Amino acid sequence: MANRPTPKDQVTKRYWNPYVAGVSLGGVLFLAFLLTGSGLGASGGIARLVVQVVKVVAPSTVDRNPYFAPIGGGFANPLNNHIVWMVAGVLLGGFVSGVISGRSRVEICRGPRVRPAQRLVLAFIGGAFMGWGAAMARGCTSGQALSGGAVLSLGSWVFMMMIFAAGYALAYPFRRFWL
Amino acid sequence: MFPLHVTGIADVLVTIVIGFWFGFILEQAGFGDCRNLAAQFYLSDMRVLKVMFSAIVTAMLLVFAGSAIGWIDFEQIFVPPTYLAASVAGGLALGIGFIIGGYCPGTSLVSSATLKLDGLAFLAGVAAGIFLFGLTSPYVKEFWTVTGAMGRVTIFEWLGLDAGPIVLAVFLMAVGAFAGAEWAEKRFPWAKPPVPGVANSPVVLRAFVTAGLVLALVAVVIGQPDAERKIALQKARLDAAIQSRRVFIDPAELLDLMYNNQVDRILLDVRSESDYNLFHLKDAIHATIEEIDRFWRPRLTAEQVVVVMSNDERDAIEAWKHLAVSRNINAYILAGGVNRWCDVYFAGNLNVPGPEFGSQGDEHFRYAEAFIKLRQCPTGAVPVGLNIPGTPGTDIDVSRPDQKSVTLRQFTPKIRLLKAVKAPGGGCGG
């Protein structure tokens, strides 16, 4: 890579070493436990945004639904929770990191055999599975696997094993997506 | 003593800063690009496993070593409650979503923030999936909330062990997994990341493993503190509260509390079972120190007002310490115990001393005889089943006298409601 940071020629920096990144992330997670008593999270914030939208469109649906009601039923404001700020922080941190490393550009990341339009559809379908699963499991890879795993929650470890089990089981049939 | 449980604007700022570094590190690790994530399942680039497991192990070692030396109260750390069925179903769905979509919710946020359109599509999918779960939740409610629900349970509690050995085992397992990952990357070279990562430095790795081993050994050798050691660690604070009498409340204040339905109150009676059955305050729950440690302390929250009582004060003070080691519990002691309560509301002696005055009794229930007399069945009378009270000891007005019928008694109010802390809810479920 030519190391000349000019406006037209962005430099793509190397990724951090994964162990350094992991130990740093563990330090951030530990700080979250120290200061707030709970770990990291992502899907909880997205869920609250979803409930806010549903609440605007159809408030009675939120009030009567076993999943939506605890988040935003009645006078509760779904966005009044620190997990929403967490999501804002993650977006900001990802953005800053992408800009200073020259990785912030409009593109569609995809496997070599996948066409851009196909990739968008696949990403949406995969996201829908993830969203459904995260709501079911009361947390995603950040809130359950990472944070729950660090405090050795039994359910979180079962959850983590299941993610890897399903991923590896389907890796071969879906190999054309990525290889 | 951590955790701090920051609230209000401090909570917002802290959370944004933590979120910022969370997103920053995910991006720097290469998780803004789905190819790096999906490669995990083809064994050609194991950065997902390396980053995730080293993060889990780092936080785990720090939390449990900190808890062993008494800096962190593990009971106040949010542990996601276990729902086995939901974890299995949700985990499988996440695995399917991972291999099809290539991200997870957190990484899709980072990917969207760096303008990747597939990340945005994935994020839209996550929102759709959450909405879909909401729509179907009435039909899967039992499976979701009841099947395999175990509450807050950790692996070491489930196995009946101290945290130390499990922490060490997980650490060693992770080091083994890292060695396996390095081997796999050399063995399966088909999909290399578009941007190379910084190579491993043997010096740094050795430092990480050594530090990890030290922390794991701290957790193993010292072990997690039991209630006795927690009390010893906080002796100064607990003794100061007892000496200053600021946690002792007058019977009249307790009576006010019993009629105050604005406050979630819990009365714990730590006397012997026989004294309790003879007479206890209305809605007081019989508890032993062992039950307080095992059941009550992990469950009580800062919104609740807890009042502990014994016949005098000695046993109640002991039980109070077992609650008060958790700063998250708002616990008080009934001054003078049940004996003084009966002095006022049974014997009608309104001149008993106020809460500033302790009671030096030896935990003997002075009114036992009187209550036995009250309960005696007149000779020849057949007790009628309908008159048998639901729980023994509460069928007498003394257990919660009507405030209109007792003479008002002056007292210095001691109960202060703790500021309601953030409802525990961590991670994505929060």
Coordinates of C-alpha atoms in Angstrom, one line a residue:
Chain A
M1 CA 0.0 0.0 0.0
A2 CA 1.3 3.4 -0.9
N3 CA 1.3 5.3 2.4
R4 CA 0.4 8.8 1.1
P5 CA -2.7 10.1 2.8
T6 CA -4.2 12.4 0.1
P7 CA -7.9 13.1 -0.3
K8 CA -8.3 10.8 -3.3
D9 CA -6.1 8.0 -2.2
Q10 CA -7.3 6.7 1.1
V11 CA -4.9 4.5 3.0
T12 CA -6.4 1.3 4.3
K13 CA -4.7 0.5 7.5
R14 CA -4.1 -3.1 8.7
Y15 CA -6.6 -4.6 11.2
W16 CA -5.5 -4.8 14.8
N17 CA -4.1 -8.1 15.9
P18 CA -7.1 -10.2 17.0
Y19 CA -5.7 -11.0 20.4
V20 CA -4.9 -7.4 21.1
A21 CA -8.4 -6.4 19.9
G22 CA -10.0 -9.1 22.0
V23 CA -8.1 -8.2 25.2
S24 CA -8.9 -4.5 24.7
L25 CA -12.6 -5.4 24.1
G26 CA -12.5 -7.5 27.3
G27 CA -11.2 -4.5 29.1
V28 CA -14.0 -2.4 27.8
L29 CA -16.5 -5.1 28.8
F30 CA -15.0 -5.2 32.3
L31 CA -15.3 -1.4 32.6
A32 CA -18.9 -1.7 31.7
F33 CA -19.4 -4.2 34.5
L34 CA -17.5 -2.0 36.9
L35 CA -19.4 1.2 36.2
T36 CA -22.9 0.1 35.2
G37 CA -23.2 -3.4 36.6
S38 CA -24.1 -4.8 33.3
G39 CA -22.2 -5.7 30.1
L40 CA -22.4 -4.6 26.5
G41 CA -25.3 -4.9 24.1
A42 CA -26.6 -4.1 20.7
S43 CA -29.9 -5.9 19.8
G44 CA -31.6 -4.5 22.9
G45 CA -31.2 -1.0 21.5
I46 CA -32.4 -2.0 18.1
A47 CA -35.4 -3.8 19.7
R48 CA -36.3 -0.6 21.5
L49 CA -36.2 1.4 18.3
V50 CA -38.5 -1.2 16.7
V51 CA -40.9 -0.9 19.6
Q52 CA -40.9 2.9 19.4
V53 CA -41.9 2.7 15.7
V54 CA -44.6 0.1 16.5
K55 CA -45.8 2.3 19.4
V56 CA -46.2 5.3 17.1
V57 CA -48.1 3.3 14.4
A58 CA -50.1 1.0 16.7
P59 CA -49.9 1.7 20.4
S60 CA -52.5 -0.8 21.4
T61 CA -50.4 -3.6 19.7
V62 CA -47.5 -2.7 22.0
D63 CA -49.7 -2.7 25.1
R64 CA -51.1 -6.2 24.4
N65 CA -48.0 -8.0 23.3
P66 CA -46.0 -10.1 25.7
Y67 CA -42.7 -9.1 24.0
F68 CA -43.4 -5.4 23.3
A69 CA -45.3 -4.5 26.4
P70 CA -42.4 -4.8 28.9
I71 CA -40.3 -2.7 26.6
G72 CA -42.7 0.1 25.8
G73 CA -46.2 -0.6 27.1
G74 CA -48.4 2.1 28.5
F75 CA -46.5 5.3 29.4
A76 CA -43.1 3.7 29.2
N77 CA -40.8 5.2 26.7
P78 CA -38.9 2.4 24.9
L79 CA -36.0 4.7 24.1
N80 CA -35.5 5.6 27.8
N81 CA -32.9 3.0 28.5
H82 CA -29.2 3.1 28.5
I83 CA -28.9 0.4 25.9
V84 CA -30.1 2.9 23.3
W85 CA -27.1 5.2 24.2
M86 CA -24.9 2.1 23.8
V87 CA -26.1 1.7 20.2
A88 CA -25.4 5.4 19.5
G89 CA -21.9 4.9 21.0
V90 CA -21.2 1.9 18.8
L91 CA -22.3 3.7 15.7
L92 CA -20.1 6.6 16.6
G93 CA -17.1 4.5 17.5
G94 CA -17.4 2.4 14.3
F95 CA -17.7 5.5 12.2
V96 CA -14.6 7.2 13.7
S97 CA -12.6 4.0 13.5
G98 CA -13.6 3.5 9.8
V99 CA -12.7 7.0 8.9
I100 CA -9.3 7.1 10.5
S101 CA -8.4 3.7 9.0
G102 CA -9.7 4.5 5.5
R103 CA -12.3 1.8 5.6
S104 CA -15.3 4.0 5.5
R105 CA -16.6 3.9 2.0
V106 CA -19.9 2.9 0.3
E107 CA -19.5 -0.7 -0.8
I108 CA -21.2 -4.1 -0.6
C109 CA -19.0 -6.7 1.1
R110 CA -19.7 -10.1 -0.4
G111 CA -18.3 -13.4 -1.3
P112 CA -16.6 -13.8 -4.7
R113 CA -19.6 -15.6 -6.3
V114 CA -22.4 -13.4 -5.0
R115 CA -23.9 -10.5 -7.0
P116 CA -24.4 -7.2 -5.1
A117 CA -28.3 -7.4 -5.3
Q118 CA -28.2 -11.1 -4.1
R119 CA -25.9 -10.1 -1.2
L120 CA -28.4 -7.4 0.0
V121 CA -31.2 -9.9 0.0
L122 CA -29.1 -12.5 1.8
A123 CA -28.0 -9.9 4.4
F124 CA -31.6 -9.0 5.0
I125 CA -32.7 -12.6 5.4
G126 CA -29.7 -13.4 7.7
G127 CA -30.5 -10.3 9.7
A128 CA -34.1 -11.4 10.1
F129 CA -33.0 -14.8 11.5
M130 CA -30.6 -12.9 13.8
G131 CA -33.3 -10.5 15.0
W132 CA -35.7 -13.2 15.7
G133 CA -33.1 -15.3 17.5
A134 CA -31.8 -12.3 19.5
A135 CA -35.4 -11.5 20.7
M136 CA -35.9 -15.2 21.5
A137 CA -32.7 -15.6 23.4
R138 CA -33.1 -12.2 25.1
G139 CA -29.8 -11.0 23.7
C140 CA -27.4 -11.3 20.8
T141 CA -23.7 -12.1 20.4
S142 CA -22.9 -9.0 22.5
G143 CA -25.4 -9.1 25.3
Q144 CA -25.7 -12.8 25.8
A145 CA -22.6 -14.5 24.3
L146 CA -20.0 -11.9 25.2
S147 CA -21.4 -10.3 28.4
G148 CA -23.2 -13.4 29.7
G149 CA -20.3 -15.6 28.7
A150 CA -17.8 -13.5 30.7
V151 CA -19.9 -13.8 33.9
L152 CA -20.3 -17.6 33.2
S153 CA -24.1 -17.6 32.8
L154 CA -25.2 -21.1 32.1
G155 CA -27.7 -20.1 29.4
S156 CA -25.2 -17.8 27.7
W157 CA -22.8 -20.6 27.2
V158 CA -25.5 -22.9 25.9
F159 CA -26.5 -20.1 23.5
M160 CA -22.9 -19.6 22.4
M161 CA -22.4 -23.3 21.6
M162 CA -25.6 -23.3 19.6
I163 CA -24.5 -20.3 17.4
F164 CA -21.3 -22.1 16.5
A165 CA -23.1 -25.5 16.1
A166 CA -25.6 -24.0 13.6
G167 CA -23.0 -22.0 11.8
Y168 CA -20.6 -24.9 11.2
A169 CA -23.5 -27.2 10.3
L170 CA -24.6 -24.9 7.5
A171 CA -21.2 -23.7 6.4
Y172 CA -20.8 -26.5 3.8
P173 CA -24.3 -26.3 2.2
F174 CA -24.0 -22.5 2.0
R175 CA -20.3 -22.4 0.9
R176 CA -21.2 -20.6 -2.4
F177 CA -22.1 -17.5 -0.4
W178 CA -18.6 -17.0 0.9
L179 CA -16.0 -19.0 -1.0
Chain B
M1 CA -16.7 -1.6 46.2
F2 CA -17.8 -2.0 42.6
P3 CA -20.1 -2.1 40.6
L4 CA -20.9 1.6 40.9
H5 CA -24.3 1.5 39.1
V6 CA -24.0 5.0 37.8
T7 CA -27.4 6.6 37.1
G8 CA -28.8 9.6 35.2
I9 CA -26.6 11.7 33.0
A10 CA -23.5 9.9 34.2
D11 CA -25.0 6.7 33.0
V12 CA -25.7 8.1 29.6
L13 CA -22.1 9.5 29.3
V14 CA -20.4 6.3 30.5
T15 CA -22.6 4.2 28.3
I16 CA -21.8 6.3 25.2
V17 CA -18.1 6.2 25.9
I18 CA -18.2 2.4 26.5
G19 CA -20.3 2.0 23.3
F20 CA -17.8 4.1 21.4
W21 CA -14.9 1.9 22.3
F22 CA -16.9 -1.2 21.7
G23 CA -17.7 -0.1 18.2
F24 CA -14.2 1.3 17.6
I25 CA -12.5 -2.0 18.6
L26 CA -15.0 -4.1 16.6
E27 CA -14.2 -2.1 13.5
Q28 CA -10.4 -2.2 14.1
A29 CA -10.6 -6.0 14.5
G30 CA -12.1 -6.2 11.0
F31 CA -15.7 -6.9 12.0
G32 CA -17.1 -4.2 9.8
D33 CA -16.6 -6.6 6.8
C34 CA -18.7 -9.7 6.7
R35 CA -16.1 -11.7 4.9
N36 CA -13.9 -11.6 8.0
L37 CA -16.8 -12.9 10.1
A38 CA -17.9 -15.6 7.8
A39 CA -14.4 -16.9 7.3
Q40 CA -14.7 -18.2 10.9
F41 CA -17.0 -21.0 9.7
Y42 CA -14.6 -22.0 6.9
L43 CA -11.6 -22.1 9.3
S44 CA -9.5 -19.9 7.1
D45 CA -9.5 -16.8 9.3
M46 CA -10.4 -17.4 13.0
R47 CA -10.4 -13.8 14.1
V48 CA -14.0 -14.1 15.4
L49 CA -13.1 -16.9 17.8
K50 CA -9.9 -15.1 18.8
V51 CA -11.4 -11.7 19.5
M52 CA -14.6 -13.1 21.1
F53 CA -12.9 -15.6 23.4
S54 CA -10.0 -13.4 24.4
A55 CA -12.6 -10.7 25.3
I56 CA -14.7 -13.1 27.2
V57 CA -11.8 -14.6 29.1
T58 CA -10.2 -11.2 29.8
A59 CA -13.4 -9.8 31.4
M60 CA -14.1 -13.1 33.2
L61 CA -10.6 -13.2 34.8
L62 CA -10.9 -9.6 35.9
V63 CA -14.4 -10.0 37.3
F64 CA -13.7 -13.1 39.3
A65 CA -10.3 -12.1 40.5
G66 CA -11.7 -8.8 41.5
S67 CA -14.6 -10.6 43.3
A68 CA -12.2 -12.9 45.1
I69 CA -10.2 -10.1 46.6
G70 CA -13.4 -8.3 47.6
W71 CA -13.3 -5.3 45.2
I72 CA -16.4 -6.4 43.2
D73 CA -19.7 -7.7 44.5
F74 CA -20.5 -10.4 42.0
E75 CA -24.1 -10.5 43.3
Q76 CA -24.6 -7.0 41.9
I77 CA -23.3 -7.8 38.5
F78 CA -26.0 -8.6 35.9
V79 CA -26.0 -12.2 34.9
P80 CA -28.4 -12.9 32.1
P81 CA -31.0 -15.3 33.5
T82 CA -31.0 -18.8 32.0
Y83 CA -33.9 -19.9 29.8
L84 CA -32.6 -23.1 28.3
A85 CA -35.2 -23.6 25.5
A86 CA -35.0 -20.0 24.4
S87 CA -31.2 -20.1 24.4
V88 CA -31.1 -23.2 22.3
A89 CA -33.7 -21.9 19.8
G90 CA -32.3 -18.4 19.7
G91 CA -28.7 -19.6 19.4
L92 CA -29.5 -21.9 16.5
A93 CA -31.4 -19.0 14.8
L94 CA -28.3 -16.7 15.3
G95 CA -26.0 -19.4 13.8
I96 CA -28.3 -19.6 10.7
G97 CA -28.4 -15.9 10.4
F98 CA -24.7 -15.6 10.8
I99 CA -23.9 -18.0 7.9
I100 CA -26.6 -16.4 5.6
G101 CA -26.1 -12.8 6.5
G102 CA -22.5 -12.6 7.6
Y103 CA -23.0 -10.2 10.6
C104 CA -24.4 -10.1 14.0
P105 CA -26.4 -7.2 15.4
G106 CA -23.4 -5.4 17.0
T107 CA -21.1 -5.9 14.0
S108 CA -23.9 -4.8 11.5
L109 CA -24.1 -1.5 13.4
V110 CA -20.3 -1.1 12.9
S111 CA -20.6 -2.1 9.3
S112 CA -23.5 0.4 8.7
A113 CA -21.4 3.1 10.4
T114 CA -18.6 2.5 7.8
L115 CA -21.1 2.8 4.9
K116 CA -21.4 -0.8 4.0
L117 CA -24.7 -1.3 2.3
D118 CA -25.0 -5.0 3.1
G119 CA -24.5 -4.0 6.8
L120 CA -27.5 -1.7 6.5
A121 CA -29.6 -4.4 4.8
F122 CA -28.6 -6.8 7.6
L123 CA -29.6 -4.2 10.2
A124 CA -33.0 -3.7 8.5
G125 CA -33.3 -7.5 8.6
V126 CA -32.6 -7.5 12.4
A127 CA -35.3 -5.0 13.0
A128 CA -37.7 -7.0 10.8
G129 CA -36.8 -10.2 12.7
I130 CA -37.3 -8.5 16.1
F131 CA -40.7 -7.2 14.9
L132 CA -41.6 -10.7 13.6
F133 CA -40.7 -12.2 17.0
G134 CA -42.9 -9.7 18.7
L135 CA -45.8 -10.7 16.5
T136 CA -45.3 -14.4 17.1
S137 CA -44.5 -14.0 20.8
P138 CA -48.0 -14.8 22.1
Y139 CA -47.8 -18.2 20.4
V140 CA -44.3 -19.1 21.8
K141 CA -44.8 -17.5 25.2
E142 CA -44.5 -20.7 27.2
F143 CA -41.5 -22.0 25.3
W144 CA -39.9 -18.5 25.6
T145 CA -40.5 -17.9 29.3
V146 CA -41.1 -21.2 31.1
T147 CA -39.4 -24.1 29.4
G148 CA -36.0 -24.6 31.0
A149 CA -36.2 -21.3 33.0
M150 CA -33.6 -21.5 35.8
G151 CA -33.2 -17.9 36.8
R152 CA -29.8 -16.4 37.5
V153 CA -27.5 -19.4 37.4
T154 CA -23.8 -19.6 36.6
I155 CA -22.0 -22.6 35.4
F156 CA -20.1 -23.0 38.7
E157 CA -23.3 -22.7 40.7
W158 CA -24.9 -25.3 38.5
L159 CA -22.0 -27.7 39.1
G160 CA -21.9 -26.8 42.8
L161 CA -18.4 -25.5 42.7
D162 CA -16.5 -22.3 43.5
A163 CA -15.9 -20.0 40.6
G164 CA -12.1 -20.5 40.6
P165 CA -11.8 -24.0 39.0
I166 CA -14.3 -23.1 36.3
V167 CA -12.5 -19.8 35.6
L168 CA -9.2 -21.7 35.3
A169 CA -10.8 -24.4 33.1
V170 CA -12.4 -21.8 30.7
F171 CA -9.1 -19.9 30.5
L172 CA -7.1 -23.1 29.6
M173 CA -9.8 -24.1 27.2
A174 CA -9.5 -20.7 25.5
V175 CA -5.7 -21.0 25.2
G176 CA -6.2 -24.5 23.6
A177 CA -8.8 -23.1 21.2
F178 CA -6.4 -20.3 20.2
A179 CA -3.6 -22.8 19.5
G180 CA -6.2 -24.8 17.4
A181 CA -7.2 -21.6 15.6
E182 CA -3.6 -20.8 14.6
W183 CA -3.2 -24.3 13.3
A184 CA -6.5 -24.2 11.3
E185 CA -5.6 -20.9 9.6
K186 CA -2.4 -22.5 8.3
R187 CA -4.2 -25.7 7.2
F188 CA -7.2 -24.0 5.4
P189 CA -5.9 -21.1 3.4
W190 CA -8.8 -20.5 0.9
A191 CA -10.3 -17.3 2.0
K192 CA -7.9 -14.7 3.3
P193 CA -9.1 -11.4 4.5
P194 CA -9.1 -8.4 2.0
V195 CA -6.9 -6.5 4.4
P196 CA -4.1 -8.2 6.3
G197 CA -4.1 -8.0 10.1
V198 CA -1.1 -7.3 12.4
A199 CA 0.8 -10.5 13.0
N200 CA 1.0 -12.1 16.4
S201 CA 3.9 -10.9 18.6
P202 CA 5.2 -13.8 20.7
V203 CA 6.2 -11.4 23.5
V204 CA 2.6 -9.9 23.7
L205 CA 1.0 -13.3 23.6
R206 CA 3.3 -14.6 26.4
A207 CA 2.4 -11.5 28.5
F208 CA -1.3 -12.1 28.0
V209 CA -1.2 -15.8 28.9
T210 CA 1.0 -15.1 31.9
A211 CA -1.3 -12.3 33.2
G212 CA -4.3 -14.6 32.6
L213 CA -2.8 -17.4 34.5
V214 CA -2.0 -15.1 37.4
L215 CA -5.6 -13.9 37.5
A216 CA -7.0 -17.4 37.2
L217 CA -4.8 -18.6 40.1
V218 CA -5.9 -15.6 42.2
A219 CA -9.5 -16.7 41.6
V220 CA -8.7 -20.4 42.4
V221 CA -6.5 -19.9 45.4
I222 CA -8.4 -17.1 47.2
G223 CA -11.8 -18.3 46.1
Q224 CA -15.0 -16.3 46.0
P225 CA -15.8 -14.7 49.3
D226 CA -18.7 -16.2 51.4
A227 CA -21.0 -14.0 53.4
E228 CA -18.7 -14.2 56.5
R229 CA -15.7 -12.9 54.5
K230 CA -17.8 -10.1 52.9
I231 CA -18.9 -9.0 56.3
A232 CA -15.3 -9.0 57.5
L233 CA -14.2 -7.0 54.5
Q234 CA -16.8 -4.3 55.2
K235 CA -16.6 -4.5 59.0
A236 CA -15.9 -0.8 59.4
R237 CA -18.9 0.4 57.4
L238 CA -21.3 -2.1 59.0
D239 CA -20.2 -1.5 62.5
A240 CA -20.5 2.3 62.0
A241 CA -24.1 1.9 60.9
I242 CA -24.9 -0.3 64.0
Q243 CA -23.1 2.0 66.4
S244 CA -24.8 5.2 65.2
R245 CA -28.2 3.4 65.4
R246 CA -29.2 4.9 62.1
V247 CA -30.6 1.5 60.9
F248 CA -32.8 0.9 63.9
I249 CA -36.4 1.8 63.5
D250 CA -39.0 2.3 66.2
P251 CA -42.0 0.0 66.3
A252 CA -44.3 2.9 65.5
E253 CA -42.2 3.6 62.3
L254 CA -42.5 0.0 61.3
L255 CA -46.3 0.2 61.9
D256 CA -46.4 3.2 59.6
L257 CA -44.5 1.3 57.0
M258 CA -46.8 -1.7 57.3
Y259 CA -49.7 0.6 56.3
N260 CA -47.8 2.4 53.6
N261 CA -48.7 0.7 50.4
Q262 CA -46.5 3.0 48.4
V263 CA -43.4 1.1 49.5
D264 CA -42.5 -2.4 48.6
R265 CA -41.6 -3.7 52.1
I266 CA -40.3 -7.0 53.2
L267 CA -40.3 -8.1 56.9
L268 CA -37.9 -10.8 57.8
D269 CA -38.3 -12.6 61.1
V270 CA -35.1 -14.4 62.2
R271 CA -36.3 -15.9 65.4
S272 CA -36.8 -19.6 66.1
E273 CA -39.6 -21.4 64.2
S274 CA -41.5 -21.9 67.5
D275 CA -41.5 -18.3 68.5
Y276 CA -42.5 -17.3 65.0
N277 CA -45.4 -19.7 65.0
L278 CA -46.5 -18.4 68.4
F279 CA -46.6 -14.8 67.3
H280 CA -45.2 -12.8 64.5
L281 CA -45.9 -9.4 62.8
K282 CA -48.3 -9.5 60.0
D283 CA -46.7 -10.5 56.7
A284 CA -43.4 -11.1 58.4
I285 CA -41.5 -14.0 56.7
H286 CA -39.6 -16.5 58.7
A287 CA -36.0 -16.7 57.6
T288 CA -32.7 -18.2 58.8
I289 CA -29.3 -16.7 58.1
E290 CA -28.7 -19.5 55.6
E291 CA -31.9 -18.7 53.7
I292 CA -30.9 -15.0 53.7
D293 CA -27.6 -15.9 52.1
R294 CA -29.0 -18.3 49.6
F295 CA -32.3 -16.8 48.8
W296 CA -32.9 -13.3 50.0
R297 CA -29.7 -11.4 49.3
P298 CA -29.5 -12.3 45.6
R299 CA -33.1 -11.3 45.1
L300 CA -33.7 -8.1 47.0
T301 CA -33.4 -4.8 45.2
A302 CA -32.8 -1.2 46.2
E303 CA -36.4 -0.3 45.7
Q304 CA -37.5 -2.5 48.5
V305 CA -37.3 -1.7 52.2
V306 CA -36.3 -4.7 54.3
V307 CA -36.8 -4.8 58.1
V308 CA -35.1 -7.6 60.1
M309 CA -36.3 -8.5 63.5
S310 CA -35.5 -10.9 66.3
N311 CA -36.8 -11.1 69.9
D312 CA -34.3 -8.5 71.0
E313 CA -31.5 -7.2 68.7
R314 CA -28.5 -9.5 68.8
D315 CA -29.7 -12.0 66.2
A316 CA -31.3 -9.3 64.0
I317 CA -28.0 -7.4 63.9
E318 CA -26.3 -10.6 62.7
A319 CA -28.9 -11.2 60.0
W320 CA -28.9 -7.5 59.0
K321 CA -25.1 -7.8 58.3
H322 CA -25.8 -10.6 55.9
L323 CA -28.1 -8.3 54.0
A324 CA -26.2 -5.1 54.3
V325 CA -23.0 -6.4 52.7
S326 CA -24.9 -5.8 49.5
R327 CA -25.0 -2.0 49.1
N328 CA -28.0 -2.5 46.9
I329 CA -30.2 -3.6 49.8
N330 CA -32.0 -1.1 52.0
A331 CA -32.2 -3.0 55.2
Y332 CA -33.2 -1.9 58.7
I333 CA -33.6 -3.5 62.2
L334 CA -36.6 -3.3 64.4
A335 CA -35.3 -1.5 67.5
G336 CA -35.8 -3.6 70.6
G337 CA -37.1 -6.5 68.5
V338 CA -40.5 -8.2 68.8
N339 CA -40.3 -7.9 72.6
R340 CA -40.4 -4.1 72.4
W341 CA -43.1 -4.3 69.7
C342 CA -45.2 -6.3 72.2
D343 CA -44.4 -3.9 75.0
V344 CA -46.1 -1.2 73.0
Y345 CA -48.9 -2.9 71.2
F346 CA -49.7 -5.9 73.4
A347 CA -48.9 -4.5 76.9
G348 CA -49.8 -1.0 75.9
N349 CA -46.6 0.4 77.5
L350 CA -46.0 3.6 75.4
N351 CA -43.1 4.7 77.5
V352 CA -40.6 2.2 76.1
P353 CA -37.4 3.9 74.9
G354 CA -37.0 5.1 71.3
P355 CA -34.9 3.6 68.6
E356 CA -31.7 5.3 69.9
F357 CA -31.8 2.9 72.8
G358 CA -30.7 -0.7 72.2
S359 CA -31.9 -3.7 73.9
Q360 CA -29.4 -6.0 75.7
G361 CA -31.7 -9.0 75.9
D362 CA -30.6 -12.5 75.2
E363 CA -33.2 -13.2 72.6
H364 CA -35.8 -14.7 74.9
F365 CA -39.4 -14.1 73.8
R366 CA -40.8 -12.5 77.0
Y367 CA -44.5 -12.7 75.8
A368 CA -44.5 -16.4 75.0
E369 CA -46.5 -17.3 78.1
A370 CA -49.1 -14.6 77.3
F371 CA -49.6 -15.8 73.8
I372 CA -49.9 -19.4 74.8
K373 CA -52.6 -18.4 77.3
L374 CA -54.5 -16.5 74.5
R375 CA -54.6 -19.6 72.3
Q376 CA -55.7 -22.1 74.8
C377 CA -58.8 -23.9 73.8
P378 CA -61.5 -23.6 76.5
T379 CA -62.2 -27.0 78.0
G380 CA -65.1 -28.8 76.3
A381 CA -65.1 -26.5 73.3
V382 CA -64.5 -28.1 69.9
P383 CA -62.2 -26.0 67.8
V384 CA -64.0 -25.0 64.6
G385 CA -61.9 -25.5 61.5
L386 CA -63.0 -22.1 60.1
N387 CA -61.4 -20.3 63.0
I388 CA -58.0 -21.8 62.4
P389 CA -56.0 -19.0 60.9
G390 CA -54.1 -19.4 57.7
T391 CA -50.8 -19.0 59.3
P392 CA -50.4 -19.4 63.0
G393 CA -49.5 -16.2 64.9
T394 CA -51.2 -13.6 62.7
D395 CA -54.8 -14.0 64.0
I396 CA -54.1 -11.5 66.8
D397 CA -54.5 -7.8 66.3
V398 CA -51.0 -7.2 67.9
S399 CA -49.5 -8.5 64.7
R400 CA -50.6 -5.3 62.9
P401 CA -52.8 -3.1 65.2
D402 CA -55.2 -0.7 63.6
Q403 CA -53.6 2.7 63.7
K404 CA -56.8 4.4 64.6
S405 CA -57.1 2.3 67.8
V406 CA -53.6 2.8 69.2
T407 CA -52.2 5.8 70.8
L408 CA -49.9 7.6 68.5
R409 CA -46.3 7.3 69.5
Q410 CA -43.6 9.8 68.7
F411 CA -40.5 8.5 66.9
T412 CA -37.5 9.7 64.9
P413 CA -38.0 8.4 61.4
K414 CA -35.0 6.5 60.1
I415 CA -36.1 4.9 56.9
R416 CA -34.7 6.6 53.8
L417 CA -35.7 5.3 50.4
L418 CA -32.7 4.6 48.3
K419 CA -32.8 6.3 45.0
A420 CA -34.2 3.7 42.6
V421 CA -31.3 2.2 40.7
K422 CA -31.5 1.4 37.1
A423 CA -33.5 -1.8 36.7
P424 CA -31.0 -4.6 36.1
G425 CA -31.0 -5.3 32.4
G426 CA -27.8 -5.8 30.6
G427 CA -26.8 -6.7 27.2
C428 CA -29.2 -6.9 24.3
G429 CA -32.1 -8.0 26.4
G430 CA -32.0 -4.8 28.4

